[in-house]
mmCIF file of C-alpha atoms in Angstrom:
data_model
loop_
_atom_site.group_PDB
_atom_site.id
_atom_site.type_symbol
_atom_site.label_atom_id
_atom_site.label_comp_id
_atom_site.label_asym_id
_atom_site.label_seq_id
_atom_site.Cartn_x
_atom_site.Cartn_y
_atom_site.Cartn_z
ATOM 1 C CA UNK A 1 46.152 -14.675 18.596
ATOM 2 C CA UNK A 2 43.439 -14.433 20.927
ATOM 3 C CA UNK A 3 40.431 -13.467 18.097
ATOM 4 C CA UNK A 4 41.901 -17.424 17.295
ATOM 5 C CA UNK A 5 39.146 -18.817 19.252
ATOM 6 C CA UNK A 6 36.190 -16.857 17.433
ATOM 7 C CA UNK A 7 34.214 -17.975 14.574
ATOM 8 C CA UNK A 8 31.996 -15.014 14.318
ATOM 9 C CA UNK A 9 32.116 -11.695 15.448
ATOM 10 C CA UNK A 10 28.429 -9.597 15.395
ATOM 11 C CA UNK A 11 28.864 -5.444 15.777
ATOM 12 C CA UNK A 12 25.841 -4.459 17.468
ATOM 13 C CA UNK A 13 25.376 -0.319 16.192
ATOM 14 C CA UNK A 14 23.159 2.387 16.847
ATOM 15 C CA UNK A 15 23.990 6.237 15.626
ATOM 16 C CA UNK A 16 21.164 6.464 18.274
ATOM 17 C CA UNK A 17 21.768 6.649 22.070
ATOM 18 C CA UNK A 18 19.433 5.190 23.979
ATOM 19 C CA UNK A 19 17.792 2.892 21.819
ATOM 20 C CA UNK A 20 18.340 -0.547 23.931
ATOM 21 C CA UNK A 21 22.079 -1.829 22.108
ATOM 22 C CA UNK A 22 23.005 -3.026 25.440
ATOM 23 C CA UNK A 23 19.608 -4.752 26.266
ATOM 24 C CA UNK A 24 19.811 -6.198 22.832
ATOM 25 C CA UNK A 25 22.999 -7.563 22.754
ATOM 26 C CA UNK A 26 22.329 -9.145 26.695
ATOM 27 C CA UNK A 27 19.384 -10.836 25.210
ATOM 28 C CA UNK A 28 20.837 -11.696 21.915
ATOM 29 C CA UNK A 29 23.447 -13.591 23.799
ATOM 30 C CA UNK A 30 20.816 -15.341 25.950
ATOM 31 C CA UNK A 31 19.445 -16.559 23.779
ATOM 32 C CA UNK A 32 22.099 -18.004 21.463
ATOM 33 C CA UNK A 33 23.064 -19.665 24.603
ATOM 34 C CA UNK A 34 19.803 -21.176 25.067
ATOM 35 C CA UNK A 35 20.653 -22.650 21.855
ATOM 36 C CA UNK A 36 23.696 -24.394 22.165
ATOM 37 C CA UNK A 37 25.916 -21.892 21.352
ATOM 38 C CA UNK A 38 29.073 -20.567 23.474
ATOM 39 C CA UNK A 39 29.416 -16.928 23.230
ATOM 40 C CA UNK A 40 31.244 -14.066 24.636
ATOM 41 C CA UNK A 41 30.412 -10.091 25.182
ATOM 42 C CA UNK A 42 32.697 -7.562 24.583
ATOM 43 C CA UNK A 43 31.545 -4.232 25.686
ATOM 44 C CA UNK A 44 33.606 -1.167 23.929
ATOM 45 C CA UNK A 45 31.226 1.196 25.171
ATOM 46 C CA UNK A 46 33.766 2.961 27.382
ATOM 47 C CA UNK A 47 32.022 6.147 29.071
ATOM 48 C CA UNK A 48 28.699 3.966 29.611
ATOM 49 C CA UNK A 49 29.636 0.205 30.298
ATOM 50 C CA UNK A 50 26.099 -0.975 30.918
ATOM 51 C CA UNK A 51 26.879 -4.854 30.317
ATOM 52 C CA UNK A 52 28.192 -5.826 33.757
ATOM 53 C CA UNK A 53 24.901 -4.334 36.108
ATOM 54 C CA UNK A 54 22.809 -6.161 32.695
ATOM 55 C CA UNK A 55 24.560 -9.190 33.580
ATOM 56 C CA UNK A 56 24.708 -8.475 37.809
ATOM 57 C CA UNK A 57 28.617 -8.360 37.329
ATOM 58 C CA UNK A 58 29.017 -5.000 38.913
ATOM 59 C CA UNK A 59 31.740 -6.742 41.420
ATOM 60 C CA UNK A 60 33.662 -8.774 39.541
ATOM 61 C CA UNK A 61 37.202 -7.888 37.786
ATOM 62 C CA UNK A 62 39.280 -8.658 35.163
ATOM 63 C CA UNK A 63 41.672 -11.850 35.984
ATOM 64 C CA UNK A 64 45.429 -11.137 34.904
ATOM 65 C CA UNK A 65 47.051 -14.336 33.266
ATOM 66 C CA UNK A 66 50.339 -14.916 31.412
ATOM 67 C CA UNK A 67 49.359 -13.705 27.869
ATOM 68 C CA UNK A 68 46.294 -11.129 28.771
ATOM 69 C CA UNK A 69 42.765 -10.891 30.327
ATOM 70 C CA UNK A 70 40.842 -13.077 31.286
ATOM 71 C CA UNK A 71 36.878 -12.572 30.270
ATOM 72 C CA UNK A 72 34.723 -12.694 33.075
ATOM 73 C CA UNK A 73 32.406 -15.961 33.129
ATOM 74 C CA UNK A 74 28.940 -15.214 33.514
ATOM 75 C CA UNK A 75 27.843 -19.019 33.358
ATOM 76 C CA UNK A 76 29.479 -21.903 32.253
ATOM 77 C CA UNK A 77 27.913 -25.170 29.258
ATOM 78 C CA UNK A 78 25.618 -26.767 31.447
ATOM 79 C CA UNK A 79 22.080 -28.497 31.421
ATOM 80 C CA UNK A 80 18.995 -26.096 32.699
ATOM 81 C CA UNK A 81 16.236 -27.809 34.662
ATOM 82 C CA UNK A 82 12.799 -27.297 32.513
ATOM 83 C CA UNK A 83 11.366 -23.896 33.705
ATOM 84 C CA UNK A 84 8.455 -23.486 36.210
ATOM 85 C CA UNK A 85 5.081 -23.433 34.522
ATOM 86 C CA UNK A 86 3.358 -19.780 34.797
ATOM 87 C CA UNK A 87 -0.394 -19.372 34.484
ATOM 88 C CA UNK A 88 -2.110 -18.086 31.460
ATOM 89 C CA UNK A 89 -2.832 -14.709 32.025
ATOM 90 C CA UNK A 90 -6.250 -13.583 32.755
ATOM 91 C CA UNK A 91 -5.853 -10.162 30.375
ATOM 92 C CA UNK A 92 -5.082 -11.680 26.601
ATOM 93 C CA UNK A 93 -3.355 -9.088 24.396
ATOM 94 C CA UNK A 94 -6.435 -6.998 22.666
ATOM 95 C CA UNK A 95 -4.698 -5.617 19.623
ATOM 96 C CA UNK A 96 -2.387 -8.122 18.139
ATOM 97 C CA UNK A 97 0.822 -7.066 19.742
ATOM 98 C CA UNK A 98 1.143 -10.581 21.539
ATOM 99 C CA UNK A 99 1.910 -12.471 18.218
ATOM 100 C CA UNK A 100 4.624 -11.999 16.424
ATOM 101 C CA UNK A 101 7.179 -14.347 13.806
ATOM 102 C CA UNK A 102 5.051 -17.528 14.275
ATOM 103 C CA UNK A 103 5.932 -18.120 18.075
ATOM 104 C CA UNK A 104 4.293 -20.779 19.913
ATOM 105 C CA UNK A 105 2.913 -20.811 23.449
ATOM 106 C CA UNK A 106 4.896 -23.399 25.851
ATOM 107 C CA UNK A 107 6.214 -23.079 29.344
ATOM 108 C CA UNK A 108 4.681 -19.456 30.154
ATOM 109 C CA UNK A 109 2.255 -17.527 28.663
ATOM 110 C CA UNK A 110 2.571 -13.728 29.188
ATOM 111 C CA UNK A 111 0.259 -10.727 27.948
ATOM 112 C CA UNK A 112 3.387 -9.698 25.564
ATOM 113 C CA UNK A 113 4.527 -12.672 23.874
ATOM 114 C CA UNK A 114 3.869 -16.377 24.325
ATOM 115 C CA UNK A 115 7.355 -17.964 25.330
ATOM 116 C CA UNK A 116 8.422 -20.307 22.475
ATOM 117 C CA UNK A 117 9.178 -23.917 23.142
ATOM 118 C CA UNK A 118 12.852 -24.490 24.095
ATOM 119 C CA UNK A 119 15.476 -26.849 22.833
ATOM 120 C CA UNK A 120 15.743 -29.493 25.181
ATOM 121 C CA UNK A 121 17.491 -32.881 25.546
ATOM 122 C CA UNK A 122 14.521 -35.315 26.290
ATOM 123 C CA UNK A 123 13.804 -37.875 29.039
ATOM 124 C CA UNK A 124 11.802 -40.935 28.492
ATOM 125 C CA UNK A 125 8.229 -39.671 30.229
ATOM 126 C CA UNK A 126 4.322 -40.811 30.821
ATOM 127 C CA UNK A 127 3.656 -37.977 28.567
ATOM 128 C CA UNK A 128 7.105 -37.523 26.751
ATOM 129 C CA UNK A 129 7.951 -34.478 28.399
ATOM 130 C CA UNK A 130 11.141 -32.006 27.864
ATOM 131 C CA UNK A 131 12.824 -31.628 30.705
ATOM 132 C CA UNK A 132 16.476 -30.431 30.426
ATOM 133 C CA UNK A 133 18.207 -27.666 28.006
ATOM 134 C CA UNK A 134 21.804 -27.428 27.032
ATOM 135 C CA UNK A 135 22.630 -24.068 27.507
ATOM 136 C CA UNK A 136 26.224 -22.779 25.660
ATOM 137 C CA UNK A 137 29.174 -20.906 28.018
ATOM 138 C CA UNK A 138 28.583 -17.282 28.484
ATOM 139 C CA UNK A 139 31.760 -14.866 29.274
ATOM 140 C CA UNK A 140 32.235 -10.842 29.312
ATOM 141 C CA UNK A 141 34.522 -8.314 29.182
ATOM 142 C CA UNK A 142 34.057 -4.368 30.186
ATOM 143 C CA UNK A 143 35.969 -1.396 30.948
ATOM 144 C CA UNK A 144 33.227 -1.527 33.831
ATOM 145 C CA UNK A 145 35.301 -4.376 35.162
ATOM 146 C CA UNK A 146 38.341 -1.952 35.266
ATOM 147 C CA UNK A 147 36.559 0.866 37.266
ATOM 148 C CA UNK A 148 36.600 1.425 40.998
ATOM 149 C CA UNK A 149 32.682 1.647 40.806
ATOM 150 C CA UNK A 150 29.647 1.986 38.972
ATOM 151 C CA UNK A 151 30.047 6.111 39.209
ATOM 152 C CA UNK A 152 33.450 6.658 37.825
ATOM 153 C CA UNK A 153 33.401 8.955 35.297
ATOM 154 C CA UNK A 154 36.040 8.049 31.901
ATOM 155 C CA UNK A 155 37.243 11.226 30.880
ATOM 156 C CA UNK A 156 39.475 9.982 27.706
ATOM 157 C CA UNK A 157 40.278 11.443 24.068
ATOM 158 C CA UNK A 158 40.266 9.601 20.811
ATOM 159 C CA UNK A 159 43.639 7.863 20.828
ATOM 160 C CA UNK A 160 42.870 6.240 24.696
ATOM 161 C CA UNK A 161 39.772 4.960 23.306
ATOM 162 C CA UNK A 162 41.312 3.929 20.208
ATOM 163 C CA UNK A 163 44.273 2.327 22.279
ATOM 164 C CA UNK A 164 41.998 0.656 25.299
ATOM 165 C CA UNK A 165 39.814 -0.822 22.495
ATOM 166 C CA UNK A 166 42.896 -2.296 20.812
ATOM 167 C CA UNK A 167 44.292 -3.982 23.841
ATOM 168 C CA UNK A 168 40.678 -5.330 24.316
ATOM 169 C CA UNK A 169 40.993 -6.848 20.850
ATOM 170 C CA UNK A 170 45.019 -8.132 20.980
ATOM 171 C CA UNK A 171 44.881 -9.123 25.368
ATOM 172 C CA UNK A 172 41.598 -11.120 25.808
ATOM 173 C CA UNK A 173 42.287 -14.600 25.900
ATOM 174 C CA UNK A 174 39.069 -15.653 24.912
ATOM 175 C CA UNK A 175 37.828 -19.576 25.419
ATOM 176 C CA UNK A 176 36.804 -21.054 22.105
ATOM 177 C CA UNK A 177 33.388 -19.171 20.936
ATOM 178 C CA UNK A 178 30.470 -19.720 18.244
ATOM 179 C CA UNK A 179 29.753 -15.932 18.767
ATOM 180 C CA UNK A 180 31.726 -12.817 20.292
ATOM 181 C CA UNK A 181 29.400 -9.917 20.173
ATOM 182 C CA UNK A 182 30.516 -6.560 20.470
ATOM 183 C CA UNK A 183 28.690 -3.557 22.274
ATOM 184 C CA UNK A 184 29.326 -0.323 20.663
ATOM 185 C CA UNK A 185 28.729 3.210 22.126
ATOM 186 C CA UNK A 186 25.905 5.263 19.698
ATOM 187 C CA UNK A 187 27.587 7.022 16.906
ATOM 188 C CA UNK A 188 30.120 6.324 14.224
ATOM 189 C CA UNK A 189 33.376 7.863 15.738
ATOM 190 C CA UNK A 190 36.932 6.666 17.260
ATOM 191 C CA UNK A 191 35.293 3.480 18.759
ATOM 192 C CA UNK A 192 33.844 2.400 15.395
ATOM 193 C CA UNK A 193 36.348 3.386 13.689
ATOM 194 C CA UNK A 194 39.111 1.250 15.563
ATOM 195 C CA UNK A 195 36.534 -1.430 15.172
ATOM 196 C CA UNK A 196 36.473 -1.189 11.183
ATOM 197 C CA UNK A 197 40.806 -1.031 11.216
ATOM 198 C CA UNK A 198 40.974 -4.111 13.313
ATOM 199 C CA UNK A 199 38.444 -6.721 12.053
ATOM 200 C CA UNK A 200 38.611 -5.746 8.513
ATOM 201 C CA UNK A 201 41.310 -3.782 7.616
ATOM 202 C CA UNK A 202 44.171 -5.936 9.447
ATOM 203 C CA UNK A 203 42.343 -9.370 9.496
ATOM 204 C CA UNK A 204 43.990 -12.432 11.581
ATOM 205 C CA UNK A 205 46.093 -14.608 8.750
ATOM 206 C CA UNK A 206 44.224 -17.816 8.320
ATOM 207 C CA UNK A 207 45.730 -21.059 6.117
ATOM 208 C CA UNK A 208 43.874 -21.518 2.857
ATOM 209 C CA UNK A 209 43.781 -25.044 1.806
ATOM 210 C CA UNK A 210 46.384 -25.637 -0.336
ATOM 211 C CA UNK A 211 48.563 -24.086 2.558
ATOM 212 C CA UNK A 212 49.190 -20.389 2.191
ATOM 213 C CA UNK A 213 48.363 -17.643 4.556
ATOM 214 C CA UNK A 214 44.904 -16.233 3.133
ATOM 215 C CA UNK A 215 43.478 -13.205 5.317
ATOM 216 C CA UNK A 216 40.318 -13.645 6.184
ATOM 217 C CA UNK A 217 38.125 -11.806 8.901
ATOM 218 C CA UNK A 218 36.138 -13.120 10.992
ATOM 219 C CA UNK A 219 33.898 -10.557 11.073
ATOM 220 C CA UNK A 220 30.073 -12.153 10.124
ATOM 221 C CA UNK A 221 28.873 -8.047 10.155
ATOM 222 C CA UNK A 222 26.535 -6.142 12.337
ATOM 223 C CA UNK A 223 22.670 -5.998 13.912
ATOM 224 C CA UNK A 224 21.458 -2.315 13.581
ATOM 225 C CA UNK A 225 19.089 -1.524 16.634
ATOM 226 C CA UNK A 226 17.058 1.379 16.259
ATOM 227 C CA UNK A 227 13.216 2.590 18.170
ATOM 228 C CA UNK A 228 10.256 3.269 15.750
ATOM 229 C CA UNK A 229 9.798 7.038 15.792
ATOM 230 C CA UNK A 230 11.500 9.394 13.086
ATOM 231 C CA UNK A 231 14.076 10.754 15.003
ATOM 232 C CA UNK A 232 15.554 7.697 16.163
ATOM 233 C CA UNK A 233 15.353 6.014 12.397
ATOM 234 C CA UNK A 234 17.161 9.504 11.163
ATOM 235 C CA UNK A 235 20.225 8.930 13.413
ATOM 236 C CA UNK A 236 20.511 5.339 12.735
ATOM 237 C CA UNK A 237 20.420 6.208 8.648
ATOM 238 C CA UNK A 238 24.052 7.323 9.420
ATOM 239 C CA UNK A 239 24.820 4.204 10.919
ATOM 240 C CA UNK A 240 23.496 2.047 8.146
ATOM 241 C CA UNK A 241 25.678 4.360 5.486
ATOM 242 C CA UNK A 242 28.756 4.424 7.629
ATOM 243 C CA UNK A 243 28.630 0.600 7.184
ATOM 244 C CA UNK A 244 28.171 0.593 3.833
ATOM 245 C CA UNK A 245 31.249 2.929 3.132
ATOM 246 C CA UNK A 246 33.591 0.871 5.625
ATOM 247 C CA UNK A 247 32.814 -2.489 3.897
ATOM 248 C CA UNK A 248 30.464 -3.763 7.267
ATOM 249 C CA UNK A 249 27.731 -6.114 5.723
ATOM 250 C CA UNK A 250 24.424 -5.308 7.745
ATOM 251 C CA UNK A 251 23.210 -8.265 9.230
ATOM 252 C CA UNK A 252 19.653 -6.874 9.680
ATOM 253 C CA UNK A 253 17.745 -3.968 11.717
ATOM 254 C CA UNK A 254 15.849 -4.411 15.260
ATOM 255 C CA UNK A 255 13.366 -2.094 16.027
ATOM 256 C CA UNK A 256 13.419 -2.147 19.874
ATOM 257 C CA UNK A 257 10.891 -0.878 22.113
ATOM 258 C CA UNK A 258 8.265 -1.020 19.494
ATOM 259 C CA UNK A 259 4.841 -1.797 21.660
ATOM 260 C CA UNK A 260 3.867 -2.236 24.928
ATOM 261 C CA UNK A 261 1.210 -4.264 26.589
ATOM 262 C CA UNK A 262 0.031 -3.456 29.986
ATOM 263 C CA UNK A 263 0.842 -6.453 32.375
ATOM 264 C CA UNK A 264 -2.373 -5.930 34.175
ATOM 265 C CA UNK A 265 -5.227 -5.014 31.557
ATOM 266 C CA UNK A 266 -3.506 -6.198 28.504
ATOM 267 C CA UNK A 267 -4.254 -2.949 26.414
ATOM 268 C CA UNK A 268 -1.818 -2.316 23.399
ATOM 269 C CA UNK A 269 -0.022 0.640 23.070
ATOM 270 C CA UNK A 270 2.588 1.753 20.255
ATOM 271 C CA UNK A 271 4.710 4.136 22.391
ATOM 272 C CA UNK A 272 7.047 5.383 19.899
ATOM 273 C CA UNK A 273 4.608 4.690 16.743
ATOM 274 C CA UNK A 274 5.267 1.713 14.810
ATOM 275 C CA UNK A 275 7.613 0.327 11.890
ATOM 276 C CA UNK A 276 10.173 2.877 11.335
ATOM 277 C CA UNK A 277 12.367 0.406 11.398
ATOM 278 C CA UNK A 278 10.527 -1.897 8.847
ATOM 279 C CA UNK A 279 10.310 1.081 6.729
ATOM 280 C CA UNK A 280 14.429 2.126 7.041
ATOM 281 C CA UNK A 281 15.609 -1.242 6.388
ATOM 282 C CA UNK A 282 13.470 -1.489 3.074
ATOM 283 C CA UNK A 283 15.006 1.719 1.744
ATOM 284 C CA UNK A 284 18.449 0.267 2.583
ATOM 285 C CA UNK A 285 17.627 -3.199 0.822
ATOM 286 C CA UNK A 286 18.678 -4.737 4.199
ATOM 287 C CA UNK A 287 17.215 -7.500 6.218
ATOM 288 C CA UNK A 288 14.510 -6.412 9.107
ATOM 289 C CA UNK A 289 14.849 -8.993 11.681
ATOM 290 C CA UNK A 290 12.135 -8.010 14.264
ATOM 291 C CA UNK A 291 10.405 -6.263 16.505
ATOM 292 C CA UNK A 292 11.151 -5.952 20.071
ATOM 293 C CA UNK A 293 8.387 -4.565 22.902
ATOM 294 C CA UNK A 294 9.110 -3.115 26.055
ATOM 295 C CA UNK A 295 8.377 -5.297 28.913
ATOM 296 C CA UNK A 296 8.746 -4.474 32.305
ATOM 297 C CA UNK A 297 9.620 -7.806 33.336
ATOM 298 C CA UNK A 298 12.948 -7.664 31.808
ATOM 299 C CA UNK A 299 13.552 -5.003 33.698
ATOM 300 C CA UNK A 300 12.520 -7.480 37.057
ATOM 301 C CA UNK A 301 14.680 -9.652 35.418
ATOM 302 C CA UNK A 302 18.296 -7.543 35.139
ATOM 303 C CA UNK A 303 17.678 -5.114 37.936
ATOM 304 C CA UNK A 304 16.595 -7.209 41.064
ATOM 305 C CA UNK A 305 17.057 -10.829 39.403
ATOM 306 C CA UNK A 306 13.487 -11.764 39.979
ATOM 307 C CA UNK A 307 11.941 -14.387 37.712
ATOM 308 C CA UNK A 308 9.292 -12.940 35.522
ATOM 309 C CA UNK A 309 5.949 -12.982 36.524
ATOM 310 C CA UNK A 310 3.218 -11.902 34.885
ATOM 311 C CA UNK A 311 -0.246 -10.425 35.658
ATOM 312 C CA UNK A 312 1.149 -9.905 39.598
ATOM 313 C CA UNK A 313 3.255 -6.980 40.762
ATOM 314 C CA UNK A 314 5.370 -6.043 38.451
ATOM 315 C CA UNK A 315 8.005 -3.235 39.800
ATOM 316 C CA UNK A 316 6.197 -3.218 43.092
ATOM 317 C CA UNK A 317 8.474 -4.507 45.845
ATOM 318 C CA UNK A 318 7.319 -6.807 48.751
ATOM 319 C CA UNK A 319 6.586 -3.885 51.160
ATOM 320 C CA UNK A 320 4.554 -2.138 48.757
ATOM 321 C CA UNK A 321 7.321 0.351 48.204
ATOM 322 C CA UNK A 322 8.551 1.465 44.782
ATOM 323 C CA UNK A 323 12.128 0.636 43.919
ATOM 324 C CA UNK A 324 13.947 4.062 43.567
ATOM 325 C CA UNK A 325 16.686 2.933 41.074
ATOM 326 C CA UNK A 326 19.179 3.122 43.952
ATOM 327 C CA UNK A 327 18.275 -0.272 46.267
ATOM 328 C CA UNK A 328 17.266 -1.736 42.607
ATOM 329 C CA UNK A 329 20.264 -4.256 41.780
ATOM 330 C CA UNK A 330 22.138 -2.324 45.283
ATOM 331 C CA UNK A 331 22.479 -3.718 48.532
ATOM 332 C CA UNK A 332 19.369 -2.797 49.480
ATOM 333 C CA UNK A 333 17.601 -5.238 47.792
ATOM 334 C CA UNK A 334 18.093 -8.598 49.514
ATOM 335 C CA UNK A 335 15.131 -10.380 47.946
ATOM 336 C CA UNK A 336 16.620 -11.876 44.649
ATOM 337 C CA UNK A 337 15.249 -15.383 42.877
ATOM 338 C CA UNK A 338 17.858 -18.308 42.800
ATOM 339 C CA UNK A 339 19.514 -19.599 39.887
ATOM 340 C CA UNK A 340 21.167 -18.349 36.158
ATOM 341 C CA UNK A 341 20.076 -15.222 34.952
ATOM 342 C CA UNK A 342 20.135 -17.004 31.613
ATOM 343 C CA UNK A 343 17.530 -19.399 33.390
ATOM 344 C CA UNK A 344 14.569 -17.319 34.754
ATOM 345 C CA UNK A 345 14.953 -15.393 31.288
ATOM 346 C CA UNK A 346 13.552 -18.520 29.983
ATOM 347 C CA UNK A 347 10.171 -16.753 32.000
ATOM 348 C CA UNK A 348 10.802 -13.587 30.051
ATOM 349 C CA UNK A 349 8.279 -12.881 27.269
ATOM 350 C CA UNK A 350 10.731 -11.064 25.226
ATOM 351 C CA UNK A 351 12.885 -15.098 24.795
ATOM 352 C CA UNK A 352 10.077 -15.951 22.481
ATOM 353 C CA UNK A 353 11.371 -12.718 20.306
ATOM 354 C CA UNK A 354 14.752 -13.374 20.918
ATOM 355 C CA UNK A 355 14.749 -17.010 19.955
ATOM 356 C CA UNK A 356 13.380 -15.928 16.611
ATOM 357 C CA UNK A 357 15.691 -12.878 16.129
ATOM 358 C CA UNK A 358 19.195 -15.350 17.043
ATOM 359 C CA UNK A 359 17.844 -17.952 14.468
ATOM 360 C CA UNK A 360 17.900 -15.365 11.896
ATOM 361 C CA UNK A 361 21.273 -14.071 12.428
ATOM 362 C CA UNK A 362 22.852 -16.917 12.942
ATOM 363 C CA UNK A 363 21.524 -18.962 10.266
ATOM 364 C CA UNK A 364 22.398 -15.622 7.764
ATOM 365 C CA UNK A 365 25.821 -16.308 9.195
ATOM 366 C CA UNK A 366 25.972 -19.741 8.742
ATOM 367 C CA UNK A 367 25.191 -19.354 5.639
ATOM 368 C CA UNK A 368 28.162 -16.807 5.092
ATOM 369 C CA UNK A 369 30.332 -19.270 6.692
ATOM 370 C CA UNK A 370 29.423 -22.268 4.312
ATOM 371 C CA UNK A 371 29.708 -19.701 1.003
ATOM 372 C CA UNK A 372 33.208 -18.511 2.484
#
């Protein structure tokens, strides 16, 4: 079977469009490879495939082998170099949005959130150092890989959706993964539906200790992404009950684009208000995991591959020309930084976030692992 290679498979869900599940589950993945982990990305949004340009894969295609597909590798295990020091920034955060879960300043400092310290494999130093990272394999897999570009339009009912996300689930030969994570389209129709049937409904036959089949799914359960303001947190109510009557346990809600701190003056501002997110997941008696802020070097980061940098020119270009979404991540933009994506986000404020939001989910399912 080729799920045989997954421990754990994460749902990320929205009944919200637009609320940054794609973003998310790029970073998510970053940063469980960052800590060791090998993971894979299986996008099942199939009229919006937004993982391959996330992941500057727009090119690539699936591989045919004898069995099924072959994901697309977006980096193999490796060891990272230690990132490049940044300067402080001259503008500190003037309303508390730089601080959030305990993170600790190390490598770069950034008006949005201090990046934390990574985990490293040490070298014997003057001043003791860290100065390499074991990073965990990353690979993908997207209708976008299947498309003759970027613009085609998929014009498909419920049972071609049902069926295409079926063959992604039974044809993907998948190398052996800590993590598959699965992008869903908003809403709680044929996609999610399919989902549900597969992973928990017809669960791959394991062998139960004293040697009979037991089924058991490997489905860990799912990280709810929603934005702060009230219509947003309506929507994603419907995603948070359509769990609960399926039988998906809710791993914990992200509230994503929840503050913003200019990268020049460092001024605070709560774009979409503030903690509708916090306040949903109480009422549900779920976990909140975080709080994610918009930062336009992530943006840098995806779009034209650019290391973040902070307190300099943010989506400027070189010429002094603003990017007009076409020559962003096109051919017309020939300037691009060397090296891993996975490795200049270690620059990204938002990894500090991320490193904290991973930890959580993977230690909750850890924990369900070990209580089996």
């Amino acid at each position: 079977m080729p799920l045989d290679n997954v421990k754990h498979i994460v749902l990320i869900l929205s009944g919200k469009g637009g609320v940054g599940k794609s973003s998310i589950t790029t970073q998510l993945a970053f940063s469980l490879c960052l800590a060791g982990h090998s993971v894979g990305i299986l996008d099942v949004d199939l009229t919006g495939p937004s993982i391959p340009r996330l992941l500057s894969l727009e090119a690539a295609k699936i591989t045919q082998a004898p069995g099924g597909w072959l994901p697309v590798e977006v980096h193999a295990s490796q060891t990272l170099p230690p990132p490049p020091v940044q300067a402080p920034s001259p503008n500190p955060t003037k309303n508390g949005l730089g601080t959030q879960n305990g993170d600790a300043s190390a490598a770069s400092v950034s008006p949005l959130f201090p990046a934390p310290q990574p985990t490293t494999t040490t070298t014997a130093t003057a001043n003791d150092t860290p100065t390499t990272q074991k990073i965990g394999a990353l690979h993908v897999i997207s209708l976008g890989f299947l498309l003759p570009s970027r613009s085609s339009a998929v014009v498909w009912r419920g049972p071609k959706k049902t069926a295409m996300i079926r063959q992604f689930m039974s044809d993907v030969l998948w190398p052996p993964l800590d993590y598959l994570l699965i992008d869903t389209p908003p809403g709680t129709s044929d996609e999610h539906i399919s989902l549900a049937e597969t992973l928990l409904f017809a669960p791959p036959p394991t062998t139960a200790t004293n040697g009979s089949a037991s089924p058991v799914s490997k489905l860990a359960g799912a990280v709810v992404v929603t934005t702060p303001q009230a219509v947003a947190v309506s929507d994603v109510r419907k995603e948070l009950n359509f769990c609960k009557k399926v039988g998906i346990e809710v791993l914990g809600v992200v509230e994503n684009m929840s503050g913003y701190v200019c990268e020049c003056c460092g001024v605070g501002t709560n774009l979409f208000g503030k903690g509708g997110g916090e306040v949903m997941a109480g009422e549900f008696g779920v976990r909140f995991l975080g709080r994610v802020p918009v930062d336009g070097q992530w943006g840098v980061l995806v779009e034209e591959g650019r290391r973040p940098r902070y307190g300099g020119d943010g989506w400027t270009s070189e010429d002094g020309e603003e990017d007009d979404g076409e020559r962003i991540g096109g051919s017309g933009r020939a300037e691009r930084d060397a090296g891993l994506l996975v490795d200049k986000y270690r620059s990204c404020s938002l990894y500090g976030v991320f490193e904290g939001i991973s930890k959580q989910m993977a230690d909750i399912v850890e924990a369900q692992s070990s209580n089996g």
